[in-house]
Short mmCIF file of C-alpha atoms in Angstrom, two decimals:
data_model
loop_
_atom_site.label_atom_id
_atom_site.label_comp_id
_atom_site.label_asym_id
_atom_site.label_seq_id
_atom_site.Cartn_x
_atom_site.Cartn_y
_atom_site.Cartn_z
CA MET A 215 142.72 85.49 65.34
CA LEU A 216 139.30 86.59 66.65
CA LEU A 217 137.51 89.85 66.50
CA GLY A 218 135.35 90.83 69.46
CA ILE A 219 132.80 93.58 68.85
CA ASP A 220 131.26 95.30 71.86
CA GLN A 221 128.59 97.68 70.54
CA GLY A 222 127.51 99.60 73.61
CA THR A 223 125.21 102.55 74.26
CA THR A 224 127.95 105.22 74.30
CA GLY A 225 130.54 103.57 72.09
CA THR A 226 131.86 100.59 70.16
CA THR A 227 135.04 98.73 71.17
CA CYS A 228 136.64 96.12 69.01
CA LEU A 229 139.45 93.77 70.09
CA VAL A 230 141.62 91.47 68.00
CA LEU A 231 142.50 88.42 70.13
CA ASP A 232 144.98 85.72 69.39
CA GLU A 233 144.52 81.96 70.05
CA SER A 234 145.50 82.48 73.71
CA LEU A 235 142.88 85.31 73.94
CA ARG A 236 145.59 87.95 74.35
CA THR A 237 144.66 91.37 72.94
CA ARG A 238 146.61 92.13 69.79
CA GLY A 239 144.70 95.20 68.64
CA ARG A 240 142.09 97.53 69.92
CA GLY A 241 139.76 100.16 68.37
CA TYR A 242 137.11 102.45 69.80
CA ARG A 243 134.57 104.85 68.45
CA ASP A 244 132.00 107.06 70.26
CA VAL A 245 128.29 106.67 69.46
CA ALA A 246 125.95 109.62 69.73
CA GLN A 247 122.54 109.48 71.44
CA ARG A 248 119.62 111.63 70.43
CA TYR A 249 116.82 112.86 72.72
CA PRO A 250 113.99 114.03 70.45
CA ARG A 251 111.55 114.42 73.32
CA PRO A 252 111.76 113.93 77.09
CA GLY A 253 112.01 110.24 77.89
CA TRP A 254 112.91 109.28 74.30
CA VAL A 255 116.37 108.04 73.40
CA GLU A 256 117.40 107.18 69.80
CA GLN A 257 120.53 106.36 67.80
CA ASP A 258 121.20 106.40 64.12
CA PRO A 259 121.69 102.78 62.99
CA ASN A 260 124.04 103.87 60.23
CA GLU A 261 126.23 105.69 62.82
CA LEU A 262 126.22 102.51 64.90
CA TRP A 263 127.33 100.57 61.82
CA GLU A 264 130.07 103.14 60.99
CA SER A 265 131.29 102.92 64.60
CA VAL A 266 131.69 99.20 64.27
CA LEU A 267 133.54 99.44 60.97
CA GLY A 268 135.84 102.17 62.31
CA ALA A 269 136.65 100.45 65.57
CA ALA A 270 137.17 97.11 63.78
CA ASN A 271 139.49 98.65 61.19
CA ASP A 272 141.47 100.36 63.96
CA ALA A 273 141.76 97.08 65.86
CA LEU A 274 142.86 95.12 62.76
CA GLU A 275 145.39 97.74 61.91
CA ALA A 276 146.75 97.83 65.50
CA ALA A 277 147.12 94.02 65.30
CA GLY A 278 148.83 94.19 61.92
CA ILE A 279 146.33 91.88 60.23
CA GLY A 280 143.54 92.06 57.62
CA ALA A 281 139.96 90.87 57.90
CA ASN A 282 140.87 87.74 55.96
CA ASP A 283 143.18 86.68 58.83
CA LEU A 284 140.20 86.38 61.22
CA GLY A 285 138.83 82.97 62.07
CA ALA A 286 135.74 84.19 63.90
CA LEU A 287 134.08 87.15 65.48
CA GLY A 288 131.77 87.66 68.41
CA ILE A 289 129.29 90.35 69.21
CA THR A 290 128.02 91.72 72.49
CA ASN A 291 125.63 94.57 72.37
CA GLN A 292 122.86 96.70 73.91
CA ARG A 293 120.37 93.87 74.02
CA GLU A 294 117.08 95.79 74.18
CA THR A 295 117.82 98.52 71.65
CA THR A 296 115.49 97.97 68.71
CA ILE A 297 116.18 98.48 65.03
CA VAL A 298 113.95 97.99 61.99
CA TRP A 299 115.42 97.92 58.52
CA ASP A 300 114.55 97.28 54.90
CA ARG A 301 115.18 93.60 54.12
CA ARG A 302 116.44 94.29 50.62
CA THR A 303 118.66 97.31 51.15
CA GLY A 304 119.60 96.99 54.85
CA GLN A 305 118.69 100.70 55.27
CA PRO A 306 117.10 101.61 58.58
CA ALA A 307 113.31 102.34 58.54
CA HIS A 308 113.67 104.58 61.64
CA ASN A 309 116.31 105.53 64.21
CA ALA A 310 117.11 102.76 66.68
CA ILE A 311 115.07 103.10 69.85
CA VAL A 312 117.51 102.66 72.75
CA TRP A 313 116.91 100.45 75.81
CA GLN A 314 116.62 103.58 78.01
CA ASP A 315 113.66 104.98 75.96
CA ARG A 316 110.31 105.28 77.87
CA ARG A 317 107.93 106.33 75.05
CA THR A 318 105.90 103.10 75.24
CA ALA A 319 105.36 103.09 78.99
CA GLU A 320 101.60 103.63 78.67
CA ARG A 321 101.31 100.85 76.12
CA CYS A 322 103.08 98.45 78.46
CA LYS A 323 100.33 99.04 81.06
CA GLU A 324 97.74 97.64 78.64
CA LEU A 325 99.55 94.35 77.96
CA PRO A 326 98.64 91.03 79.69
CA SER A 327 101.45 90.92 82.26
CA ASP A 328 100.64 87.37 83.53
CA LEU A 329 100.72 85.88 80.02
CA ILE A 330 103.92 87.73 79.14
CA ARG A 331 105.64 86.70 82.34
CA ASP A 332 104.52 83.08 81.89
CA ARG A 333 105.82 82.86 78.32
CA THR A 334 108.84 85.14 78.38
CA GLY A 335 109.91 85.40 82.05
CA LEU A 336 109.72 89.17 81.71
CA VAL A 337 107.27 91.87 82.71
CA PRO A 338 105.88 94.38 80.30
CA ASP A 339 108.23 97.33 80.31
CA PRO A 340 109.40 99.76 77.64
CA TYR A 341 112.96 98.59 78.36
CA PHE A 342 112.27 95.51 76.25
CA SER A 343 111.89 95.47 72.47
CA ALA A 344 108.31 94.49 71.67
CA THR A 345 106.53 97.80 72.24
CA LYS A 346 109.40 99.73 70.62
CA LEU A 347 108.97 97.43 67.55
CA GLU A 348 105.20 98.07 67.62
CA TRP A 349 105.84 101.83 67.77
CA ILE A 350 108.33 101.81 64.85
CA LEU A 351 106.04 99.66 62.72
CA ARG A 352 103.25 102.20 63.10
CA GLU A 353 105.69 104.82 61.67
CA SER A 354 107.22 102.63 58.88
CA SER A 355 106.27 100.58 55.84
CA GLY A 356 107.86 98.18 53.42
CA GLU A 357 109.37 94.75 53.59
CA LEU A 358 111.04 95.17 56.97
CA ALA A 359 113.24 93.19 59.33
CA PHE A 360 113.46 93.66 63.06
CA GLY A 361 116.28 92.96 65.48
CA THR A 362 118.42 94.05 68.28
CA ILE A 363 121.83 95.48 67.53
CA ASP A 364 123.40 92.03 67.03
CA SER A 365 120.84 91.17 64.33
CA PHE A 366 121.43 94.41 62.46
CA LEU A 367 125.22 93.89 62.57
CA VAL A 368 124.94 90.29 61.48
CA PHE A 369 122.73 91.38 58.59
CA ARG A 370 125.22 94.03 57.52
CA LEU A 371 128.36 91.93 58.11
CA SER A 372 126.98 88.90 56.27
CA GLY A 373 125.39 90.62 53.37
CA GLY A 374 121.86 89.87 54.31
CA GLU A 375 121.63 87.03 56.81
CA HIS A 376 119.11 87.59 59.59
CA ALA A 377 120.06 85.94 62.91
CA THR A 378 120.22 86.41 66.64
CA ASP A 379 120.91 84.11 69.62
CA VAL A 380 118.68 83.00 72.58
CA THR A 381 120.20 85.59 74.93
CA ASN A 382 119.26 88.52 72.72
CA ALA A 383 115.91 87.08 71.62
CA SER A 384 114.92 86.51 75.24
CA ARG A 385 115.04 90.29 75.87
CA THR A 386 112.32 91.17 73.29
CA LEU A 387 109.06 90.09 75.06
CA LEU A 388 108.49 87.99 71.92
CA PHE A 389 110.50 84.80 72.69
CA ASN A 390 109.09 81.89 74.61
CA LEU A 391 111.52 80.54 77.13
CA ARG A 392 109.82 77.10 77.31
CA THR A 393 109.93 76.41 73.58
CA LEU A 394 113.02 78.49 72.82
CA ALA A 395 111.19 79.90 69.82
CA TRP A 396 109.43 83.11 68.78
CA ASP A 397 105.91 83.09 70.27
CA ASP A 398 103.06 84.03 67.90
CA ALA A 399 100.85 84.90 70.88
CA MET A 400 103.30 87.54 71.94
#
């Protein structure tokens, strides 16, 4: 059995799938968005986490299985939403800044667009993670980790592993598409 986690902007859906990819159980939880200022959109990372746990438990219960019966899980997520958390505790340093957030629009105008496009294939835009990360780091301190939703979920689900995949990394403005690695110049 497989668990599919779709952690989206307005909610989390989890599906338990059998070996023929037939749905055996489904769970869903709403996710709140916060608008602290015009153009700003945030979410509580702990609420995101709780939505995943709740939806996953509902899906497992509907399928009549336990977590130990799963052979694998997959995650799809809001790729550009940015979370920073404490590496030791896993507690968020700040609310997640959602992909829709525009607070770093002026900062993006200052960035070297040709260099960024050459390295990442993207244009500087607050939609992507890098300037959101910069903003959060100015507001936070400690031994921190950064990631998109998938990284945060992997960290919590695994008990401390930090990982992402190329498709999520490529949406940060920090990942070089030629080398398929994090780019120090970015």
